[in-house]
Structure formats: C-alpha cells, structure tokens
mmCIF file of C-alpha atoms and ligand atoms in Angstrom:
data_model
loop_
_atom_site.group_PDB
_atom_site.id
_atom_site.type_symbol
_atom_site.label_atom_id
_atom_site.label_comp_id
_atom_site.label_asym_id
_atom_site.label_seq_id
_atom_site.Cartn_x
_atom_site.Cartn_y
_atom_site.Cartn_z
ATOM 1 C CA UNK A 1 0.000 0.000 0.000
ATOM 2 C CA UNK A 2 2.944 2.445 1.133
ATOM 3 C CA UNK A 3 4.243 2.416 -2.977
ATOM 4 C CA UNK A 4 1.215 2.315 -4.518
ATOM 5 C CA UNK A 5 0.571 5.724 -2.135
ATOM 6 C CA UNK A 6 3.493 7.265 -2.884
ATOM 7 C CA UNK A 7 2.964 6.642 -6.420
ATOM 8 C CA UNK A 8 -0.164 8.569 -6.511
ATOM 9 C CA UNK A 9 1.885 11.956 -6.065
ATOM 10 C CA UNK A 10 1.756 13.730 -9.145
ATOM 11 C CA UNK A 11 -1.328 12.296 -10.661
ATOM 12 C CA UNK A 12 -5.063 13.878 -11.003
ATOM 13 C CA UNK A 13 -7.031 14.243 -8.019
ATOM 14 C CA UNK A 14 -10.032 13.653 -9.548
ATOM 15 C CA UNK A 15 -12.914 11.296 -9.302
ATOM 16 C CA UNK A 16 -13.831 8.429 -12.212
ATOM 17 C CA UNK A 17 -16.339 10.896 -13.435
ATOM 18 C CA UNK A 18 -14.249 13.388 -13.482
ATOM 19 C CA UNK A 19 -14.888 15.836 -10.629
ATOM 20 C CA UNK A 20 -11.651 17.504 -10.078
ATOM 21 C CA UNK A 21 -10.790 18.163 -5.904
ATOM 22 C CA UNK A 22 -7.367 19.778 -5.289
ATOM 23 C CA UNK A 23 -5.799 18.284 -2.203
ATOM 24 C CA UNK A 24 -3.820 20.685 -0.230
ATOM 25 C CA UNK A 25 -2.057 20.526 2.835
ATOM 26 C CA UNK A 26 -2.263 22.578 6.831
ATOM 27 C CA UNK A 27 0.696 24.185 7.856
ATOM 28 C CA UNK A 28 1.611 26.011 11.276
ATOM 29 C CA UNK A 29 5.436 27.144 9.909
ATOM 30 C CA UNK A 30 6.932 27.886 6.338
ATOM 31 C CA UNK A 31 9.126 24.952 7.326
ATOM 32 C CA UNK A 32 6.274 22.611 6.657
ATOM 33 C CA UNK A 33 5.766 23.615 3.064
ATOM 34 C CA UNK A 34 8.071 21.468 1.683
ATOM 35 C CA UNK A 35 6.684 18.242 3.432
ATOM 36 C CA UNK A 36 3.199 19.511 1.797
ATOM 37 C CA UNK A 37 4.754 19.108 -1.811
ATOM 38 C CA UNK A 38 6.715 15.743 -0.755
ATOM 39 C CA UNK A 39 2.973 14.370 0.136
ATOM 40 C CA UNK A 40 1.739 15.486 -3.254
ATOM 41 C CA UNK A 41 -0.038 18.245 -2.131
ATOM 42 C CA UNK A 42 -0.740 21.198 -4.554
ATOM 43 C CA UNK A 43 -1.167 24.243 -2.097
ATOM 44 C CA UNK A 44 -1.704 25.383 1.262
ATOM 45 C CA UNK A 45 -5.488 25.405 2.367
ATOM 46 C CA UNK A 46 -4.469 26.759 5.722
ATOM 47 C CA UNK A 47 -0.890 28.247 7.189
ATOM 48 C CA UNK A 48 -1.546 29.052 10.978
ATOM 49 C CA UNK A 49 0.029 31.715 11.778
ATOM 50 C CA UNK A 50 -0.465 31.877 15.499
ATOM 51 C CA UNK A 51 2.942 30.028 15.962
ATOM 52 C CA UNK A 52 4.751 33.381 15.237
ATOM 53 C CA UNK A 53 2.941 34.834 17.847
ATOM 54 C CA UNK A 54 3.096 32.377 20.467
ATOM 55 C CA UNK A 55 5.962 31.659 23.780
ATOM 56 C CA UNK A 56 7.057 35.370 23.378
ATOM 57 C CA UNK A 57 5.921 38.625 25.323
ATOM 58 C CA UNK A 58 5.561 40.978 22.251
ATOM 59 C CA UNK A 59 4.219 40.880 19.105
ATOM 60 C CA UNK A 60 6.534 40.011 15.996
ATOM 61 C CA UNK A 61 7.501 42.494 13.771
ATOM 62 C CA UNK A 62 6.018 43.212 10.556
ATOM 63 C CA UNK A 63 9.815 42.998 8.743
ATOM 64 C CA UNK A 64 9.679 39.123 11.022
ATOM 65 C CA UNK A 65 6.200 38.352 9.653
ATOM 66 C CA UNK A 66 6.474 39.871 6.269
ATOM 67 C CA UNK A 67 9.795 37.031 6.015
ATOM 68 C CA UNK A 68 7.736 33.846 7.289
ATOM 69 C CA UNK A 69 4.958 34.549 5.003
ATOM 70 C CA UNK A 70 7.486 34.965 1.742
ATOM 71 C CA UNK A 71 9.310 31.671 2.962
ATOM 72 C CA UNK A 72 6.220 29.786 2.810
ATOM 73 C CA UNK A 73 4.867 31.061 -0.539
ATOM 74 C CA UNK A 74 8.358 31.269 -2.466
ATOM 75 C CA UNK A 75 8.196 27.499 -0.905
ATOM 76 C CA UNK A 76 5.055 26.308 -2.737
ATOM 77 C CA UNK A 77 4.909 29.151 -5.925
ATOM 78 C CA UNK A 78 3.256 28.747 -8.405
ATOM 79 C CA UNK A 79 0.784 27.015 -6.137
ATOM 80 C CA UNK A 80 -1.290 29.193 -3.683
ATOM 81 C CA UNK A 81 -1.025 29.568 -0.033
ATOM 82 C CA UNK A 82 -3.863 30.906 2.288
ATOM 83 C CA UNK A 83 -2.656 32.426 4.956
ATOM 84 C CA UNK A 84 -5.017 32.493 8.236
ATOM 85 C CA UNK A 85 -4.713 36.055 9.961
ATOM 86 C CA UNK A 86 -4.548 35.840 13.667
ATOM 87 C CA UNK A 87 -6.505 33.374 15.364
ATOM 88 C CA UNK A 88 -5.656 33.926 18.864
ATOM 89 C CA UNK A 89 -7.737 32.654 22.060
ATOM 90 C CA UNK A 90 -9.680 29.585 22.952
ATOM 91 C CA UNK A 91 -7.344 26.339 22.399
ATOM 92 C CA UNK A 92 -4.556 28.835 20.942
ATOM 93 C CA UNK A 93 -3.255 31.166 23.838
ATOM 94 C CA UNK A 94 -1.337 33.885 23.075
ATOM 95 C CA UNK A 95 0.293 35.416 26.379
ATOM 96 C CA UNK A 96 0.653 38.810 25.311
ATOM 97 C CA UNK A 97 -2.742 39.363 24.093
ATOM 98 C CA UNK A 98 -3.960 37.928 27.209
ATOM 99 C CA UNK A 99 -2.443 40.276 29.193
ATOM 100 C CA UNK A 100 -3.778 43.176 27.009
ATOM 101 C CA UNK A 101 -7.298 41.460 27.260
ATOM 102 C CA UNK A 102 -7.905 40.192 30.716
ATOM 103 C CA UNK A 103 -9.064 37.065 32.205
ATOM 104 C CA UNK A 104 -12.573 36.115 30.802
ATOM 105 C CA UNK A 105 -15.212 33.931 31.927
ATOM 106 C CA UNK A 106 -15.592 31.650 28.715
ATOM 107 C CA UNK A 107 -12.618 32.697 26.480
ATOM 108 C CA UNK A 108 -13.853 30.095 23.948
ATOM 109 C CA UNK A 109 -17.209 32.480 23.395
ATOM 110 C CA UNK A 110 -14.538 35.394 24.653
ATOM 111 C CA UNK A 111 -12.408 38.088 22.751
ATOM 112 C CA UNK A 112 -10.933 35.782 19.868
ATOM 113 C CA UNK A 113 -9.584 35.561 16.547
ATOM 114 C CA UNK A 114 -11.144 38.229 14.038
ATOM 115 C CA UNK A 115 -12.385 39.950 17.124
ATOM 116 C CA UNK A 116 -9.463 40.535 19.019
ATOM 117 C CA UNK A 117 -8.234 41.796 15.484
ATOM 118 C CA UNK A 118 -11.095 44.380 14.907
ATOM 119 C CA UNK A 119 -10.344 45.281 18.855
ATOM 120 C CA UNK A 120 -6.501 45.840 18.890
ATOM 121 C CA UNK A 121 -6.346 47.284 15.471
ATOM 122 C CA UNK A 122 -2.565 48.195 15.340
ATOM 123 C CA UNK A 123 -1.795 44.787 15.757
ATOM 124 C CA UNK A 124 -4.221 43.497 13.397
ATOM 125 C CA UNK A 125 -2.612 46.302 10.962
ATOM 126 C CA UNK A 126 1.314 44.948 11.102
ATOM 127 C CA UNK A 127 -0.374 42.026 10.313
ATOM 128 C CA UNK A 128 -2.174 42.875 6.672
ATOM 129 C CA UNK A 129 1.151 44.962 5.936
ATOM 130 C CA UNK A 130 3.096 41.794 5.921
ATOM 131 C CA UNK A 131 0.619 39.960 3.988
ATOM 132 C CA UNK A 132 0.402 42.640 1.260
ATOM 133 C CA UNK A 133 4.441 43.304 1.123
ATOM 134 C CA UNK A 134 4.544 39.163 0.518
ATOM 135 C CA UNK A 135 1.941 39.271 -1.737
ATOM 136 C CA UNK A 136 4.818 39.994 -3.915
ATOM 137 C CA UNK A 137 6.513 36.609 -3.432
ATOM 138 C CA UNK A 138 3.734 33.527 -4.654
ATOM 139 C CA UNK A 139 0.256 33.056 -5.197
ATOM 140 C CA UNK A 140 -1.476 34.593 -1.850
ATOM 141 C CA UNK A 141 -4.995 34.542 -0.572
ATOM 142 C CA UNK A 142 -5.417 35.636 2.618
ATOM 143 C CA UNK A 143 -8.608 33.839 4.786
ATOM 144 C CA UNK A 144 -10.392 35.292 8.228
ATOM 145 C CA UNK A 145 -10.855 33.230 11.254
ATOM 146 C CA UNK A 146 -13.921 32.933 13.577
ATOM 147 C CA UNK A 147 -15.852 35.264 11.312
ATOM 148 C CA UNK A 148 -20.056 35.352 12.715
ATOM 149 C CA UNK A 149 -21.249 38.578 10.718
ATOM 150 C CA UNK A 150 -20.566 40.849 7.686
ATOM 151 C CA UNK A 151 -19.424 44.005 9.494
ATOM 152 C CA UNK A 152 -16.253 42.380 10.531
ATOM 153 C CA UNK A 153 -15.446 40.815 6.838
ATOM 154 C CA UNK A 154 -15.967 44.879 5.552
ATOM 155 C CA UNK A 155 -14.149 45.874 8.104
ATOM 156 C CA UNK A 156 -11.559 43.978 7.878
ATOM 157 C CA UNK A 157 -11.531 43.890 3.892
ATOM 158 C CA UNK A 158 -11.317 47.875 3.968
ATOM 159 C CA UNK A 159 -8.483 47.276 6.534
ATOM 160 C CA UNK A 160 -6.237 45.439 3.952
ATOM 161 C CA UNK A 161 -7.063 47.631 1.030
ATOM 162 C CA UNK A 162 -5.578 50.233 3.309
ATOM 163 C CA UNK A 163 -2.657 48.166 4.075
ATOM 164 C CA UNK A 164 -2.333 47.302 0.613
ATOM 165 C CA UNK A 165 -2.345 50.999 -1.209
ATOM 166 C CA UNK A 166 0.029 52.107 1.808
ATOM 167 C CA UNK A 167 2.770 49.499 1.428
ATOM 168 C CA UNK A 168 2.579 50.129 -2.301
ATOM 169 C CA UNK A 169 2.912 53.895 -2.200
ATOM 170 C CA UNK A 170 5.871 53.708 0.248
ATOM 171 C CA UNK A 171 7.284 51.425 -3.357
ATOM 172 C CA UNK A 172 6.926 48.037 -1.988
ATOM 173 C CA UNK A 173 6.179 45.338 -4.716
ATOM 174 C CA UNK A 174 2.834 43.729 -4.355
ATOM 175 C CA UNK A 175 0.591 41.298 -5.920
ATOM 176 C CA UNK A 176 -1.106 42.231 -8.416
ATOM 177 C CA UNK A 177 -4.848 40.882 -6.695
ATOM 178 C CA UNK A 178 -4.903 39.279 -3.387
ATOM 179 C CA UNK A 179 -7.982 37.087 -2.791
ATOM 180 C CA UNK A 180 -9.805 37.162 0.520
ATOM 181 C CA UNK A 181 -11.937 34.453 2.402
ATOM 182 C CA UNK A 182 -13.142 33.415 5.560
ATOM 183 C CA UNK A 183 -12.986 30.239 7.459
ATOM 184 C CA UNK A 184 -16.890 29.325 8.148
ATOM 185 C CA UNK A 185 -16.547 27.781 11.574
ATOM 186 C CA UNK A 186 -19.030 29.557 13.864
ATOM 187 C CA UNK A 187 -22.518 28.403 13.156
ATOM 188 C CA UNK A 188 -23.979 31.689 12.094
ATOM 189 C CA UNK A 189 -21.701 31.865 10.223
ATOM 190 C CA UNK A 190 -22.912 28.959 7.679
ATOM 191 C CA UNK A 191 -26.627 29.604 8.340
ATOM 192 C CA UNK A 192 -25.952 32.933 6.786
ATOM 193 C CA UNK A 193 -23.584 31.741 4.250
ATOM 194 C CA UNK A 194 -25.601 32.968 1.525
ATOM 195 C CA UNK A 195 -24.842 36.871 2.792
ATOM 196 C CA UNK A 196 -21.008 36.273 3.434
ATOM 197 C CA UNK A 197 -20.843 34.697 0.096
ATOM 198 C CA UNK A 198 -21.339 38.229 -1.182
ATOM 199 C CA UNK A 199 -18.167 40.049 0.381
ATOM 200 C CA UNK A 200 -15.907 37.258 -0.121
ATOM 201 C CA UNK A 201 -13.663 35.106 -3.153
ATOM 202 C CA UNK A 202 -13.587 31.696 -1.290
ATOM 203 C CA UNK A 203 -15.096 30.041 2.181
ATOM 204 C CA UNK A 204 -12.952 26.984 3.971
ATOM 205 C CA UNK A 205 -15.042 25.360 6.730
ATOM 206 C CA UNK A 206 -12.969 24.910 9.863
ATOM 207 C CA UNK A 207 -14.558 21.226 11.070
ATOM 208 C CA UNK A 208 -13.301 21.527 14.029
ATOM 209 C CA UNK A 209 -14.604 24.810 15.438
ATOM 210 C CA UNK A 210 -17.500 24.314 13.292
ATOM 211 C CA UNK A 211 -18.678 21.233 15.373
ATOM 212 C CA UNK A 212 -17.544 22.150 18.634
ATOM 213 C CA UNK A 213 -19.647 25.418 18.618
ATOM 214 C CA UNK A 214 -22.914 23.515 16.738
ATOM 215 C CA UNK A 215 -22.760 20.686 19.433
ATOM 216 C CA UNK A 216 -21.884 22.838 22.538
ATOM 217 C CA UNK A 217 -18.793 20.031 22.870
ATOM 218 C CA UNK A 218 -14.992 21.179 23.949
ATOM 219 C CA UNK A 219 -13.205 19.774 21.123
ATOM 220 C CA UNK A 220 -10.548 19.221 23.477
ATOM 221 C CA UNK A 221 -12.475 17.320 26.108
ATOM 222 C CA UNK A 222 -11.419 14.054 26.512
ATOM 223 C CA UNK A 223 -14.629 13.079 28.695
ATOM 224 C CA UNK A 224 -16.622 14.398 25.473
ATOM 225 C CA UNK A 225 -15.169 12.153 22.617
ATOM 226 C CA UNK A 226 -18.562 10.665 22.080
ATOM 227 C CA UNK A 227 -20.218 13.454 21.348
ATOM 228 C CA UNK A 228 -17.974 15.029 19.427
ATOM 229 C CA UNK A 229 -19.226 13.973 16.131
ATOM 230 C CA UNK A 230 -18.089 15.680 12.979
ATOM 231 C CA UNK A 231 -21.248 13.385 11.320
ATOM 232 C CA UNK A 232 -24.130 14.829 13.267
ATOM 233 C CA UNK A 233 -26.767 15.327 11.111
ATOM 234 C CA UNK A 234 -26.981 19.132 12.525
ATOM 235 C CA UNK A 235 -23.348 19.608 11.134
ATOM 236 C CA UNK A 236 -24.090 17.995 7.490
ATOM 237 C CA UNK A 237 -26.774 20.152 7.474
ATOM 238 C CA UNK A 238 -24.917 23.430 7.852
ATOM 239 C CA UNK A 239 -21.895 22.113 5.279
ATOM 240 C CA UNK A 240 -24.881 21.512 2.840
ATOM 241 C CA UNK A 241 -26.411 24.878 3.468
ATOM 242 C CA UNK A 242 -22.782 26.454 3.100
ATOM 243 C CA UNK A 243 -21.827 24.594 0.201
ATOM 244 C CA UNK A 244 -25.037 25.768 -1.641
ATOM 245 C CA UNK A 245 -24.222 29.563 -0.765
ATOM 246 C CA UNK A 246 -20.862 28.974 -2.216
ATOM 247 C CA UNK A 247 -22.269 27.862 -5.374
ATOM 248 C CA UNK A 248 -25.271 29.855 -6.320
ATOM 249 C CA UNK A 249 -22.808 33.275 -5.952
ATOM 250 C CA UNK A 250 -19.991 31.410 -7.412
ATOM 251 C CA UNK A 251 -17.320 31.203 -5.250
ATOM 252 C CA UNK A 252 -14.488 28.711 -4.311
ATOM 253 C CA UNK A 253 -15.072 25.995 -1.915
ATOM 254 C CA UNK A 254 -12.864 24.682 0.968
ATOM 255 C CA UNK A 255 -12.783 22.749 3.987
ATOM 256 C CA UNK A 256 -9.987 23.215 6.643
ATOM 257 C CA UNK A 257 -10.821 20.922 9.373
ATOM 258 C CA UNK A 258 -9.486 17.622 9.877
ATOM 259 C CA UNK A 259 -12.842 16.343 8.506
ATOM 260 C CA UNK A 260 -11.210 17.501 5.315
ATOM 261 C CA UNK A 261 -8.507 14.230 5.981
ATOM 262 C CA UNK A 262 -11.153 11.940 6.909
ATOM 263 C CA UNK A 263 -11.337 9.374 4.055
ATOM 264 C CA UNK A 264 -14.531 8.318 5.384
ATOM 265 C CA UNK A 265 -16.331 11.867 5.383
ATOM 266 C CA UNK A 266 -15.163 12.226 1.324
ATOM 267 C CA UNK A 267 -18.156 11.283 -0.481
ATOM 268 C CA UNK A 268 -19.945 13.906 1.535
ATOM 269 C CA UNK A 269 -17.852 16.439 0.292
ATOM 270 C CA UNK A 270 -17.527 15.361 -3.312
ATOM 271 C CA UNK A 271 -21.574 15.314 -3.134
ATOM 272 C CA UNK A 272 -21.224 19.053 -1.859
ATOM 273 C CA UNK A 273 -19.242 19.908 -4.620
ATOM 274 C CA UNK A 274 -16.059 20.956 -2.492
ATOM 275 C CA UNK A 275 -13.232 22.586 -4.856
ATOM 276 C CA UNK A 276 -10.429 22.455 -1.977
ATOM 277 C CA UNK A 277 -9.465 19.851 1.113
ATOM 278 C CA UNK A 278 -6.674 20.917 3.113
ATOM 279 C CA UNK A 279 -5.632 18.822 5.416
ATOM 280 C CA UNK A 280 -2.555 17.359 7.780
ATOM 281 C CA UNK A 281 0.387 16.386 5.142
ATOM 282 C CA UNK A 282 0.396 12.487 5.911
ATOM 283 C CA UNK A 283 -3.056 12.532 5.027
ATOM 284 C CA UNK A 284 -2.962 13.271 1.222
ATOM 285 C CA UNK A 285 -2.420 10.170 0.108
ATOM 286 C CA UNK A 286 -5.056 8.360 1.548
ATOM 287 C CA UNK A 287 -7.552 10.875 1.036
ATOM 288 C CA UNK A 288 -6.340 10.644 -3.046
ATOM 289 C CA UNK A 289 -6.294 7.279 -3.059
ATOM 290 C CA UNK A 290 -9.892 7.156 -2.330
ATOM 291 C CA UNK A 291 -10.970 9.800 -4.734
ATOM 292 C CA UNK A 292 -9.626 8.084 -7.197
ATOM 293 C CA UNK A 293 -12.555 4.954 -6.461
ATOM 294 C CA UNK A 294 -15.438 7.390 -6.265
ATOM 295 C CA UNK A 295 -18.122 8.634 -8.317
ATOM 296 C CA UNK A 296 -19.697 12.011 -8.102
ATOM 297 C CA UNK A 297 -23.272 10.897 -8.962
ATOM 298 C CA UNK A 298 -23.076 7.865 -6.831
ATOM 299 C CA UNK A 299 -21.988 10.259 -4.322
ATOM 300 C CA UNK A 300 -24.979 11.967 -4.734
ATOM 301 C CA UNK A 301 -26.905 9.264 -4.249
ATOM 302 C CA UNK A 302 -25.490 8.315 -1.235
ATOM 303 C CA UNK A 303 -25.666 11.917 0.397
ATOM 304 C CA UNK A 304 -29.478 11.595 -0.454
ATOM 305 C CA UNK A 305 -29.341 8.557 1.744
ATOM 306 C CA UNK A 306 -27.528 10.370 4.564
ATOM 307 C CA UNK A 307 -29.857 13.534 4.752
ATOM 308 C CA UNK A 308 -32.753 11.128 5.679
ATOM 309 C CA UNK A 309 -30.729 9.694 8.735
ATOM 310 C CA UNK A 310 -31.342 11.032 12.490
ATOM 311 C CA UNK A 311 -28.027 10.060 14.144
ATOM 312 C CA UNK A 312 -24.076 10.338 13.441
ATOM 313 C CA UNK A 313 -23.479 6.926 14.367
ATOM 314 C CA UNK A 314 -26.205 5.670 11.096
ATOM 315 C CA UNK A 315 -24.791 8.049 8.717
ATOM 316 C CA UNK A 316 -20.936 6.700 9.646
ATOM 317 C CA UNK A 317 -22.215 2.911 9.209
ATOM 318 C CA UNK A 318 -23.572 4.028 6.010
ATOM 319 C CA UNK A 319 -20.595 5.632 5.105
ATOM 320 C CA UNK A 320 -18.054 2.397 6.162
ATOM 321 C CA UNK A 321 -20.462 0.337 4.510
ATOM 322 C CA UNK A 322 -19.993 3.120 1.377
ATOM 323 C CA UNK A 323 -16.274 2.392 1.644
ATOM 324 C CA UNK A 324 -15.913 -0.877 1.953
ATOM 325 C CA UNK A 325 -18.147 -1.450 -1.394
ATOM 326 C CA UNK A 326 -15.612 1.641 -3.229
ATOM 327 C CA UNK A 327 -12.690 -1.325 -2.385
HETATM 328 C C1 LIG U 1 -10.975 24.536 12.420
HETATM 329 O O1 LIG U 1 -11.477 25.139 13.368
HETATM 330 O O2 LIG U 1 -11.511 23.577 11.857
HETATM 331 C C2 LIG U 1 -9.676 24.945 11.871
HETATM 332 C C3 LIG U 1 -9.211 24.442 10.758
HETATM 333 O O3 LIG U 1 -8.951 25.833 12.596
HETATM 334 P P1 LIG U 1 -8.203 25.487 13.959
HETATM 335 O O4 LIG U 1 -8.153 23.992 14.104
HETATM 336 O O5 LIG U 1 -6.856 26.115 13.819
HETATM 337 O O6 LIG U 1 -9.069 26.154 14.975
HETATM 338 MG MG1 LIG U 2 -10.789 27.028 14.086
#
C-alpha cells in the first residue's frame, strides 16, 4: 500500500467521473511547506500563523512576519497559499494578548480571533502589511478566522485595502490581486452563508470549530469524545447549506478541518461539490487514493441517503459500509 501511495503523487485528483478536488495541505510554519509538496499536495489550504505569535511577550515584527509569510509562498509558488490572519484565544493562547485582554469567563465564546483583530487594530494592521508586502513573493490569498457577521469581513476587507495601497505607495512590490476568504466555523456563520458569500472570493469550513460550537462540545475534552461527532446530522446540514451559498454566488469551496482528511467523510464532500481539502500532510495520500474509487453521482446518491438519517453513528455505518463497497 505504502508504494502504490506514494505513487499517486503527481497524478489527477479527480474522481472516475471526473470531478476535479485539489488536495492541499495545513501548515503552522513555512518549514512545513516542503513536506506539503513531498505528500503530493498542490497548495496550502491553511498556514496558521499563530505560531509566530506564540511563547514570546511581544508581538513580531512586521519585517519578522512579512519574512515567514514569503518563505512559505516562495516554498510552494506557483501554487497558492492561504494564509489564516490571527486566530488567537480559545485552544490557541497567546500570552501577550492575554495580558492586554484580561481574564474572561468563557474565552472560547470570549475576545478571539477576528475579534481581538477588529479590537486591537494596530496589531491586526502589522499584520495585513506583511501579507500585502509578501503578496509579492507567490500566489497569496489571505482567509479570516472565527468570522459570525458581515461588518467584521468589511471591516476587515477595507483594513487590507488600506494596508495594501500604503505598502505600495511607500514602493513596496505587491501582488497584483490578493484574494480574501473566511474560514466558516461559527454556526452563524454557515446559516448565513448565503450573505457572506457576497463580500468574499472563497469560504474553507474549519470542522473543528465548526462542530464544537454547533454541538456545545470542547473539542478538546477528553470526557466528550462521544459526542464530538463531525457526522451529526446538525453539522451535514450546515456544510450543505454552506456549500449551496458557495455555489449559487460562485465562489471557491474549501474545507480546513481535519474532517477535510477523513477518508470516510469524502463522499460527503464530493456530493457538496467541495473545490479544496486541506488537510494534515500524511493525510494526502489516503484521502487521493480514495478519490480516485469514487463517483460524483453515486456520491450523490449516497448523500441523499444520509440527509434522511437522524443520528451520526447511522450516517458513519452508512458511510463504512460506502467504503468498503468503493474497495
Ligand atoms: C478549524 O477550526 O476547523 C480549523 C481548521 O482551525 P483550527 O483547528 O486552527 O481552529
Ligand atoms: Mg478554528
């Protein structure tokens, strides 16, 4: 199995009836670009950029950031890299903001991500300067965390068109168009897909927020495991209602969450019509592999099958059983 894997680097990702899904890989450091392209992967669906931010007591420079992002897409150029702005808070402390912010009750529902970037603006600011100098450098779209409503993806879009003209005036190569998205995650987020659609060039679904805050389950709770389940009906539901907004106002399609690497959840998302998976490195080839065995209309079929199902654990039996037939 290990050759036959590796052999599939290179190749279409695309199933037998010819529904093309790029396969990309997560990264938290422009070091792990390269093991992306040794996996086969064909982009970045996801750089987290939190690590340059974290186990220090200031936040880095925009000369410090502006060098991390250029590593990472002069790594994978021509291919494209999305780069995550700041996702701080929750699961991903960052000990200078949380000094600037306080202690808060429930930091998971708290001050986080896009917010804490709308709230400390000057930090937010060094930030989209990087991203536009690099812009420059590779193929660049740049994606929003934790987004819930449209004022913050205005706000924040008007934030990097400022960015962007500045940097440029002061004679700073750019790109010549840098694409924005959002990550839909927060469950308001996909129920109102169909208005974010509007203000944006591409959506990824971060899984794993995405069901933690539609279940009310930690995703990090080890007593929870059994109810965190990325095949609740509630969650297909809200990829379906997020994939449709996608489509009928024509823009690209992602998922971001380790669902994404989850052979078994793939013929859901080639039903959906998902453009992008981006997932952990080690995980393209299997996810590939599979591809390869499906077919979009049967896929169809079988997502038919799954919307009529009340519980996670049915719609997972139906989708091993799925699998297992695909062999
Ligand atoms: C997600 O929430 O699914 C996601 C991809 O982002 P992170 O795991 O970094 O929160
Ligand atoms: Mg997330």
């Amino acid at each position: 199995t290990r050759s036959r894997l590796k052999d599939l680097k290179g190749k279409p990702t695309v199933t037998k009836d010819g529904a093309t899904v790029l396969l990309f890989g997560n990264i938290a450091s422009p070091k792990d670009a390269q093991k992306v392209l040794n996996f086969g992967g064909t982009g970045v669906g996801l750089f987290r950029t939190e690590f340059l931010f974290m186990g220090r007591t200031d936040a880095p420079s925009e000369e410090e950031q502006y060098r991390a992002y250029r590593e990472a897409l002069e790594a994978m150029a021509p291919h494209p890299v999305i780069i995550r702005t700041l996702d701080a808070g929750g699961d991903k402390e960052v000990p200078f903001l949380k000094t600037l912010i306080g202690e808060e009750a429930n930091p998971f529902l708290g001050l986080r991500a896009i917010r804490v970037c709308l709230e400390y603006k000057d930090i937010f600011m060094t930030q989209l300067r990087a991203l536009a100098r690099a812009s420059a450098h590779g193929n660049l779209k740049i994606m929003l965390p934790m987004v819930t409503s449209l004022w913050e993806v205005r706000t924040a879009k008007a934030m990097f068109a400022e960015a962007y003209l500045a940097v440029r005036d002061q004679g700073h190569p750019v790109g010549a168009h840098v694409d924005m998205g959002i990550m839909i995650e927060v469950p308001a987020a996909a129920a109102s897909a169909r208005h974010l659609a509007k203000e944006v060039d591409f959506f990824s679904i971060g899984t794993n927020d995405l069901v933690q805050y539609t279940l009310a389950v930690d995703r990090q709770n080890p007593n929870l495991l059994s109810w965190y389940e990325p095949f609740h009906p509630a969650v297909i539901a809200l990829l379906e209602t997020t994939a449709q907004a996608a489509h009928e106002t024509g823009i690209e399609l992602g998922m971001c969450g380790e669902m994404a690497g989850d052979p078994l959840a793939l013929p859901i998302l080639v039903a959906l019509g998902f453009h992008e998976l981006s997932m952990s490195a080690p995980r393209i080839p299997w996810v590939h592999d599979y591809l390869l065995k499906l077919s979009k209309d049967r896929c169809t079929e079988l997502l038919n099958r799954i919307k009529e199902m009340g519980s996670g654990s049915a719609i997972r039996e139906e989708l091993t059983r799925f699998m297992e037939e695909a062999q």
